[in-house]
XYZ file of N, CA and C in Angstrom:
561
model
N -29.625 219.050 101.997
C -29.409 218.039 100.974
C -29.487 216.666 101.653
N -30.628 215.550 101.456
C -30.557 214.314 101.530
C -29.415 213.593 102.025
N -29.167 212.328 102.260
C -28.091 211.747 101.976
C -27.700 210.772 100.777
N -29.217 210.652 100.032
C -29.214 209.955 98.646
C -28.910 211.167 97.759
N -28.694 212.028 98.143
C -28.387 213.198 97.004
C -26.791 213.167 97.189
N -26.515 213.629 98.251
C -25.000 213.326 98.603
C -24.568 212.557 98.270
N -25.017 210.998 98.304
C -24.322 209.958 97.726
C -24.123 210.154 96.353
N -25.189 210.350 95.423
C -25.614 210.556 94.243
C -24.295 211.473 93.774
N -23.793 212.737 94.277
C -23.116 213.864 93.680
C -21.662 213.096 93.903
N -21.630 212.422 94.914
C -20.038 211.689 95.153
C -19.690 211.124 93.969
N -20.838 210.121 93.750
C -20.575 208.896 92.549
C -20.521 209.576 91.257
N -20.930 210.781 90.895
C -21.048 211.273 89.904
C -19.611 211.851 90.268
N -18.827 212.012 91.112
C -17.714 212.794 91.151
C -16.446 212.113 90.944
N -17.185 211.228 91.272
C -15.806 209.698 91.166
C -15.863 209.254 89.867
N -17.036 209.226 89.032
C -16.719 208.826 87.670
C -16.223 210.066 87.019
N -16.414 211.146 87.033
C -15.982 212.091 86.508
C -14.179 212.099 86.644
N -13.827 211.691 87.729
C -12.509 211.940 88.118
C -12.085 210.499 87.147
N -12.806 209.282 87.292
C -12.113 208.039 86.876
C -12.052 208.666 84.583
N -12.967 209.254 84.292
C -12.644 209.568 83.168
C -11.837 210.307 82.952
N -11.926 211.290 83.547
C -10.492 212.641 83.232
C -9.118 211.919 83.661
N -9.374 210.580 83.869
C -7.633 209.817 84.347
C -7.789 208.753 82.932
N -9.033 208.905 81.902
C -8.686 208.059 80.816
C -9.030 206.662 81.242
N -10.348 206.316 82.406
C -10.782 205.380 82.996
C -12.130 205.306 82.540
N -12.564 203.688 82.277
C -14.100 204.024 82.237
C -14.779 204.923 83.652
N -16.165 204.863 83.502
C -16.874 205.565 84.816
C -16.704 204.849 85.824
N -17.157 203.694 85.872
C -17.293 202.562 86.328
C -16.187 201.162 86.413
N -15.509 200.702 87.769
C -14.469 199.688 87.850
C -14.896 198.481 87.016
N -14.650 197.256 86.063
C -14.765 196.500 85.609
C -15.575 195.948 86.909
N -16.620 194.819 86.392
C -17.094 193.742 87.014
C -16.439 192.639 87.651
N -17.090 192.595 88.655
C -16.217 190.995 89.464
C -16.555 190.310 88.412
N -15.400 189.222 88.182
C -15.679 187.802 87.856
C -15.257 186.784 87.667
N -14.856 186.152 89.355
C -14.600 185.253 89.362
C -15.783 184.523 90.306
N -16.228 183.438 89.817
C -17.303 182.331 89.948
C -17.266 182.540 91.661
N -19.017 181.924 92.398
C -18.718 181.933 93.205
C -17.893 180.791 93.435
N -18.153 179.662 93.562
C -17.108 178.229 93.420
C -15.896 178.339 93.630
N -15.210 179.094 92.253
C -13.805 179.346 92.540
C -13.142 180.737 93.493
N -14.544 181.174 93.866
C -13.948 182.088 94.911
C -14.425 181.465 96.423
N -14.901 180.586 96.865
C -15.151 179.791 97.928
C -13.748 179.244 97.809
N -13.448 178.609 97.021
C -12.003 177.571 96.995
C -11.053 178.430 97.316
N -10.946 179.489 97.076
C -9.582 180.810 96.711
C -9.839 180.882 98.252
N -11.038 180.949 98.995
C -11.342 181.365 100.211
C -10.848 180.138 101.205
N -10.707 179.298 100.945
C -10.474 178.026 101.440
C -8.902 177.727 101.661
N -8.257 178.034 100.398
C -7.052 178.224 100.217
C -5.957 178.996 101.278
N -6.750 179.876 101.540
C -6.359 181.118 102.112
C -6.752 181.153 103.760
N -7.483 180.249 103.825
C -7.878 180.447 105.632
C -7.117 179.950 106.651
N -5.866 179.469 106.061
C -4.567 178.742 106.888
C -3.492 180.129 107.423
N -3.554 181.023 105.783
C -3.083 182.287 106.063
C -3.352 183.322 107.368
N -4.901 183.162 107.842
C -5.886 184.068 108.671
C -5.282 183.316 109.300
N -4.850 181.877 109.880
C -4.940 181.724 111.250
C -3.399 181.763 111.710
N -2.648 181.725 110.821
C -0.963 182.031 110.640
C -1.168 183.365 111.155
N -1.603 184.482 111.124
C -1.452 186.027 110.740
C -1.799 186.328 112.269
N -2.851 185.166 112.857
C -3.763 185.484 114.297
C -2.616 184.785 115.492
N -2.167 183.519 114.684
C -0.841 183.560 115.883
C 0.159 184.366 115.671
N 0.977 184.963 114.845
C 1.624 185.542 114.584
C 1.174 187.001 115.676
N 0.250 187.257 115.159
C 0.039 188.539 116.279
C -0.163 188.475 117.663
N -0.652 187.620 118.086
C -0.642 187.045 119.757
C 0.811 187.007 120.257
N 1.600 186.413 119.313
C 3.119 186.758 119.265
C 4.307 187.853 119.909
N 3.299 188.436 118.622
C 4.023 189.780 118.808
C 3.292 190.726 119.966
N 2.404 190.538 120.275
C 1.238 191.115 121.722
C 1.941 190.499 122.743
N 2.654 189.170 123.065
C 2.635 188.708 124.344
C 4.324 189.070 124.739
N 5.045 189.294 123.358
C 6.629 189.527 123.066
C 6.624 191.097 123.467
N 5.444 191.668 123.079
C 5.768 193.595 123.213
C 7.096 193.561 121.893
N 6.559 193.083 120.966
C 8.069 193.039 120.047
C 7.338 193.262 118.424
N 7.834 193.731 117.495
C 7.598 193.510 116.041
C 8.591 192.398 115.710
N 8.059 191.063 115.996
C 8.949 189.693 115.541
C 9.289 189.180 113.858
N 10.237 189.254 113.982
C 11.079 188.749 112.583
C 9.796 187.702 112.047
N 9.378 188.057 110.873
C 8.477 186.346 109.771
C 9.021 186.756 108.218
N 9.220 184.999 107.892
C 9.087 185.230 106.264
C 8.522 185.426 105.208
N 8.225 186.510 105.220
C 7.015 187.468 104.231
C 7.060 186.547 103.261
N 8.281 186.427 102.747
C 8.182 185.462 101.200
C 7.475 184.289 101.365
N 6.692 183.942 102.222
C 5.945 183.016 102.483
C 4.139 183.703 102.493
N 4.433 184.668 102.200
C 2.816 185.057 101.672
C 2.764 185.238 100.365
N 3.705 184.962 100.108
C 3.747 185.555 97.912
C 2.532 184.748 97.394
N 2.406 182.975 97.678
C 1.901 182.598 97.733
C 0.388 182.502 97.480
N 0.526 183.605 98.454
C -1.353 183.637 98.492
C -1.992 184.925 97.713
N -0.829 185.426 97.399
C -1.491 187.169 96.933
C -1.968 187.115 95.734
N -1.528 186.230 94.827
C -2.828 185.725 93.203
C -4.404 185.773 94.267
N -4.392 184.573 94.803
C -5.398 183.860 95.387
C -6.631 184.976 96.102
N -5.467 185.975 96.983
C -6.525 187.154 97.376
C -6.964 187.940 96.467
N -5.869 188.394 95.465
C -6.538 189.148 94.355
C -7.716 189.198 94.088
N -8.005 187.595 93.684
C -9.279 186.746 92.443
C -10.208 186.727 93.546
N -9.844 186.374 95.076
C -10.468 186.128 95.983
C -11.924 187.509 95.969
N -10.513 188.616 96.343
C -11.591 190.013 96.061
C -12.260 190.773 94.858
N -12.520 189.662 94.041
C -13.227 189.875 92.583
C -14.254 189.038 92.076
N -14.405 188.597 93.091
C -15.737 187.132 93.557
C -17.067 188.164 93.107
N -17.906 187.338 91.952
C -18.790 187.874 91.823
C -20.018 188.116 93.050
N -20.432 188.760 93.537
C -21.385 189.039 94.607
C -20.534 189.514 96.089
N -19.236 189.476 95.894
C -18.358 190.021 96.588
C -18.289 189.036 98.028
N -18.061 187.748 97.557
C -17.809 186.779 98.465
C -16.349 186.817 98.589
N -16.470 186.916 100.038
C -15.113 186.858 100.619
C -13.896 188.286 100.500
N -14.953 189.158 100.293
C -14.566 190.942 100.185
C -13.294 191.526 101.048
N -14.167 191.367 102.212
C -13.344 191.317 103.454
C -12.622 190.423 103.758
N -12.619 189.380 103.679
C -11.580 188.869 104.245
C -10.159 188.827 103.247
N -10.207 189.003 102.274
C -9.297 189.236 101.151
C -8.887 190.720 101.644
N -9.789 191.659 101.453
C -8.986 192.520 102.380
C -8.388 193.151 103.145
N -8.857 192.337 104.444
C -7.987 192.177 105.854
C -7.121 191.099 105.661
N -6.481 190.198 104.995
C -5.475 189.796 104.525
C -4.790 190.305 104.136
N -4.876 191.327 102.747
C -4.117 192.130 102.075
C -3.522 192.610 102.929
N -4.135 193.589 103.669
C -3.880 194.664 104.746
C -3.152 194.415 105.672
N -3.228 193.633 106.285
C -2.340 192.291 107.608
C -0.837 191.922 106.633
N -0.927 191.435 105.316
C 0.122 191.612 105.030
C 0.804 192.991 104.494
N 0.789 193.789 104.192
C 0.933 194.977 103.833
C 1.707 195.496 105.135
N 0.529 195.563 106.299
C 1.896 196.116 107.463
C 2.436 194.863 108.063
N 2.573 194.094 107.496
C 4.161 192.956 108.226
C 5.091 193.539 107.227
N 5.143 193.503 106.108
C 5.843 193.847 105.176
C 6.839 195.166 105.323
N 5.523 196.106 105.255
C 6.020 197.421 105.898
C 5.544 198.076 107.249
N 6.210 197.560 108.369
C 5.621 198.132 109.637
C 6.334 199.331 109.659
N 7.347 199.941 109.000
C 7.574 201.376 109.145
C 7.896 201.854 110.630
N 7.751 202.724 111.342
C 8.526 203.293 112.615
C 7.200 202.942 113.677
N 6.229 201.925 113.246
C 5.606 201.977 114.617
C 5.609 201.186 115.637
N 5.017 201.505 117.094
C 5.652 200.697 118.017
C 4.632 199.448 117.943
N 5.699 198.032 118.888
C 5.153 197.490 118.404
C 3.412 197.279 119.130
N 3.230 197.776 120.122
C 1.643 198.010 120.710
C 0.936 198.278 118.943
N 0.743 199.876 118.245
C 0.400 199.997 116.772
C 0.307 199.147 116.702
N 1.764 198.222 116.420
C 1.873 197.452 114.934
C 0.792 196.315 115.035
N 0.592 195.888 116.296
C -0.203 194.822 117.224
C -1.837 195.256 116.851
N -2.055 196.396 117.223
C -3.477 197.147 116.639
C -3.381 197.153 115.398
N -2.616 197.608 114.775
C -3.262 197.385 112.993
C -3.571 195.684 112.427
N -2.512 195.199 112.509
C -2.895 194.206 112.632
C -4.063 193.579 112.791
N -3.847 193.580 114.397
C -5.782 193.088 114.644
C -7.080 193.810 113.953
N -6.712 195.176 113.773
C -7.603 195.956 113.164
C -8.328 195.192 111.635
N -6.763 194.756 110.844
C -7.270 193.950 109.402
C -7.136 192.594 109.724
N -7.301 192.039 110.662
C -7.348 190.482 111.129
C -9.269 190.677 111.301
N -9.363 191.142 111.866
C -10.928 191.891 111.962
C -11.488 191.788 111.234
N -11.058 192.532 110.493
C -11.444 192.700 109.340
C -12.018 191.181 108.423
N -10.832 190.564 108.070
C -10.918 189.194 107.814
C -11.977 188.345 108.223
N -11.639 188.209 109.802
C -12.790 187.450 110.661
C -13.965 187.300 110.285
N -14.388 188.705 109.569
C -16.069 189.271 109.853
C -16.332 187.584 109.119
N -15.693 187.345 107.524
C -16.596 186.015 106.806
C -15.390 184.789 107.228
N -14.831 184.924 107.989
C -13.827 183.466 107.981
C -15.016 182.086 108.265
N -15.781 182.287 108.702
C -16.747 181.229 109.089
C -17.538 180.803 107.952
N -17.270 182.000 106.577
C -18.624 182.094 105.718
C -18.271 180.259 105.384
N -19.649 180.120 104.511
C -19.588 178.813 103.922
C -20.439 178.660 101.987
N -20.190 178.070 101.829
C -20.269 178.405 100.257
C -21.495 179.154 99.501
N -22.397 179.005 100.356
C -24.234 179.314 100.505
C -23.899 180.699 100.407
N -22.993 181.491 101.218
C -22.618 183.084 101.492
C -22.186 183.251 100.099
N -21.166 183.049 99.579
C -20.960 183.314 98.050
C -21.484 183.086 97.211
N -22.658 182.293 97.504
C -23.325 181.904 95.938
C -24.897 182.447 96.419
N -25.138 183.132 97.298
C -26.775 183.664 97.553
C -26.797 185.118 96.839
N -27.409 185.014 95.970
C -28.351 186.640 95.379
C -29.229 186.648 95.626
N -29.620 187.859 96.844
C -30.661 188.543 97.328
C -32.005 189.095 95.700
N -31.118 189.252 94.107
C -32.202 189.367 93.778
C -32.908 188.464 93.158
N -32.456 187.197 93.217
C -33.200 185.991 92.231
C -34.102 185.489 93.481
N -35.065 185.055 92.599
C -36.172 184.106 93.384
C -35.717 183.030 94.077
N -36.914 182.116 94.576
C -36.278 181.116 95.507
C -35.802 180.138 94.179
N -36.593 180.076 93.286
C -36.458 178.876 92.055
C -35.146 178.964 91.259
N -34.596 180.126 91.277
C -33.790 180.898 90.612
C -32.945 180.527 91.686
N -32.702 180.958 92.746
C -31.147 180.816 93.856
C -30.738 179.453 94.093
N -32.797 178.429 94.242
C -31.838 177.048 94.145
C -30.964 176.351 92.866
N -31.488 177.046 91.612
C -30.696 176.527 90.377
C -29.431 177.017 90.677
N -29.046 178.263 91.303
C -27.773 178.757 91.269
C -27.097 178.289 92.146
N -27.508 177.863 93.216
C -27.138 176.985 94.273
C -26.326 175.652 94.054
N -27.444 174.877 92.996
C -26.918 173.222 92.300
C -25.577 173.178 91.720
N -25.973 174.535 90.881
C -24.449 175.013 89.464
C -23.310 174.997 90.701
N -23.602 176.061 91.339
C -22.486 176.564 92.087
C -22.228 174.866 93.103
N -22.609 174.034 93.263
C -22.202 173.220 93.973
C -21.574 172.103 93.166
N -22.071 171.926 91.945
C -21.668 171.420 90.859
C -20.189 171.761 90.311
N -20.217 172.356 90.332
C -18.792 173.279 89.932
C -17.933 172.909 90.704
N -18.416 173.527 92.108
C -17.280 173.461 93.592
C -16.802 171.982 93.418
N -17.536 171.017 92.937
C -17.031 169.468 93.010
C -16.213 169.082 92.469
N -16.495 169.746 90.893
C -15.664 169.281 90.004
C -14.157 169.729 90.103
N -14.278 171.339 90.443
C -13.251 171.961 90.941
C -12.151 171.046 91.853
N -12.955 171.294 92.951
C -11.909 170.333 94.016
C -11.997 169.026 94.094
N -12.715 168.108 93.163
C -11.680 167.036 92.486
C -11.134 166.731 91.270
N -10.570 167.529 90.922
C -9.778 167.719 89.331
C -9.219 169.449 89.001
N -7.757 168.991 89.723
C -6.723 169.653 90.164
C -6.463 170.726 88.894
N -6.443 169.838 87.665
C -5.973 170.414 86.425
C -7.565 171.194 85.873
N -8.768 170.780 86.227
C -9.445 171.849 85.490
C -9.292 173.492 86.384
N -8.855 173.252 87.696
C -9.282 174.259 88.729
C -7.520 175.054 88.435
N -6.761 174.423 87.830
C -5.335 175.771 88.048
C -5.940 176.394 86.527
N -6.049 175.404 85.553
C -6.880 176.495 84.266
C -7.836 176.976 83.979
N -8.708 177.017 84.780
C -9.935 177.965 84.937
C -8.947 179.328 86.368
N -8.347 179.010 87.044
C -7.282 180.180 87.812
C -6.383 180.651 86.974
N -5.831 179.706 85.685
C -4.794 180.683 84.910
C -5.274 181.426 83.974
N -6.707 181.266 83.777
C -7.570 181.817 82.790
C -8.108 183.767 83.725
N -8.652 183.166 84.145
C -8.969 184.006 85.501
C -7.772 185.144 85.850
N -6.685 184.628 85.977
C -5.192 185.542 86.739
C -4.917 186.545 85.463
N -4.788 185.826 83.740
C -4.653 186.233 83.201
C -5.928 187.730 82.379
N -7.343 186.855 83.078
C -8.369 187.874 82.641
C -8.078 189.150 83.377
N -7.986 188.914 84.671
C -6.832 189.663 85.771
C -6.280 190.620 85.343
N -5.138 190.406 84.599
C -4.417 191.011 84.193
C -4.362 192.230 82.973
N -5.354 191.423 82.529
C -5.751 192.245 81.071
C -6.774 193.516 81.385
N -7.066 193.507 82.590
C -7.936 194.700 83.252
C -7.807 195.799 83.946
N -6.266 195.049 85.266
C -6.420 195.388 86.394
C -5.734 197.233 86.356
N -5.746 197.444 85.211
C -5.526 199.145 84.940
C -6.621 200.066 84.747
N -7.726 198.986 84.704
C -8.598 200.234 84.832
C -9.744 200.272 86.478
N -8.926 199.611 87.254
C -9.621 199.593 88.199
C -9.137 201.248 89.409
């Protein structure tokens, strides 16, 4: 058997399972703009470099060091929407965030060497796009060149208006958190 056949029988196995749980086949669509998921990404890259000293920390201590988690509450809307970026800008690094916080939260019985490797493991993770830049979230491989630069303008157009006018960018996010919400059960 292939490995496009294999793939093929998985995906057919996973929707089968997502219906018999009373799920569509298929997870809802990303959609949050690239724009406002560059910004969400922007937002959030103070977090990555908090998370990278924090672990050097705890690597040079040989220690799982006391931090105030309640100081990531913060950002966990932001990664949400972050990892629902249409074209899947900023995928990873939303989810080596998640993940990085997840075991500070709960490091559970491991030592702290582990706790130091997982960590870096979803800091890694993160890294892969910390450099991305707005071009990465807003490029579709399937539109033409005429087509990517129109999407290019919008998407830069947007990003402007966004980050200068505070009040259109939290209600296009409370619009967004709440579309969020009205979904996030069938994912």
């Amino acid at each position: 058997m292939s490995d496009i056949v294999k793939m093929k029988k998985e995906i057919e196995e996973l929707s089968a399972d997502r219906v018999s749980r009373g799920l569509p086949p298929s997870p809802p669509d990303n959609f949050v703009s690239p724009e406002v998921g560059f910004i969400l990404f922007e937002r959030c890259k103070p977090l990555f470099d908090i998370l990278v000293k924090y672990a050097k920390l705890c690597d040079e201590a040989q220690a799982i060091l006391p931090i105030d988690v309640s100081k990531f509450d913060s950002y966990t809307d932001d990664l949400v929407l972050l990892g629902r970026t249409v074209g899947n800008g900023g995928m990873a690094f939303a989810v080596g965030l998640k993940g990085a916080i997840m075991t500070i939260k709960s490091p559970g019985g491991k030592s702290p060497d582990h706790y130091v490797r997982v960590l870096l493991n979803y800091l890694q993770i993160a890294g892969l796009e910390v450099k991305h830049v707005i071009s990465t979230f807003a490029y579709n491989y399937k539109l033409d060149d005429s087509e990517q630069k129109l999407l290019m303008e919008k998407v830069h157009t947007n990003y402007e208006l966004y980050k200068s006018d505070e009040a259109v960018l939290n209600a296009e996010l409370k619009r967004l958190k709440e579309h969020y919400e009205s979904i996030k059960h069938l994912y």
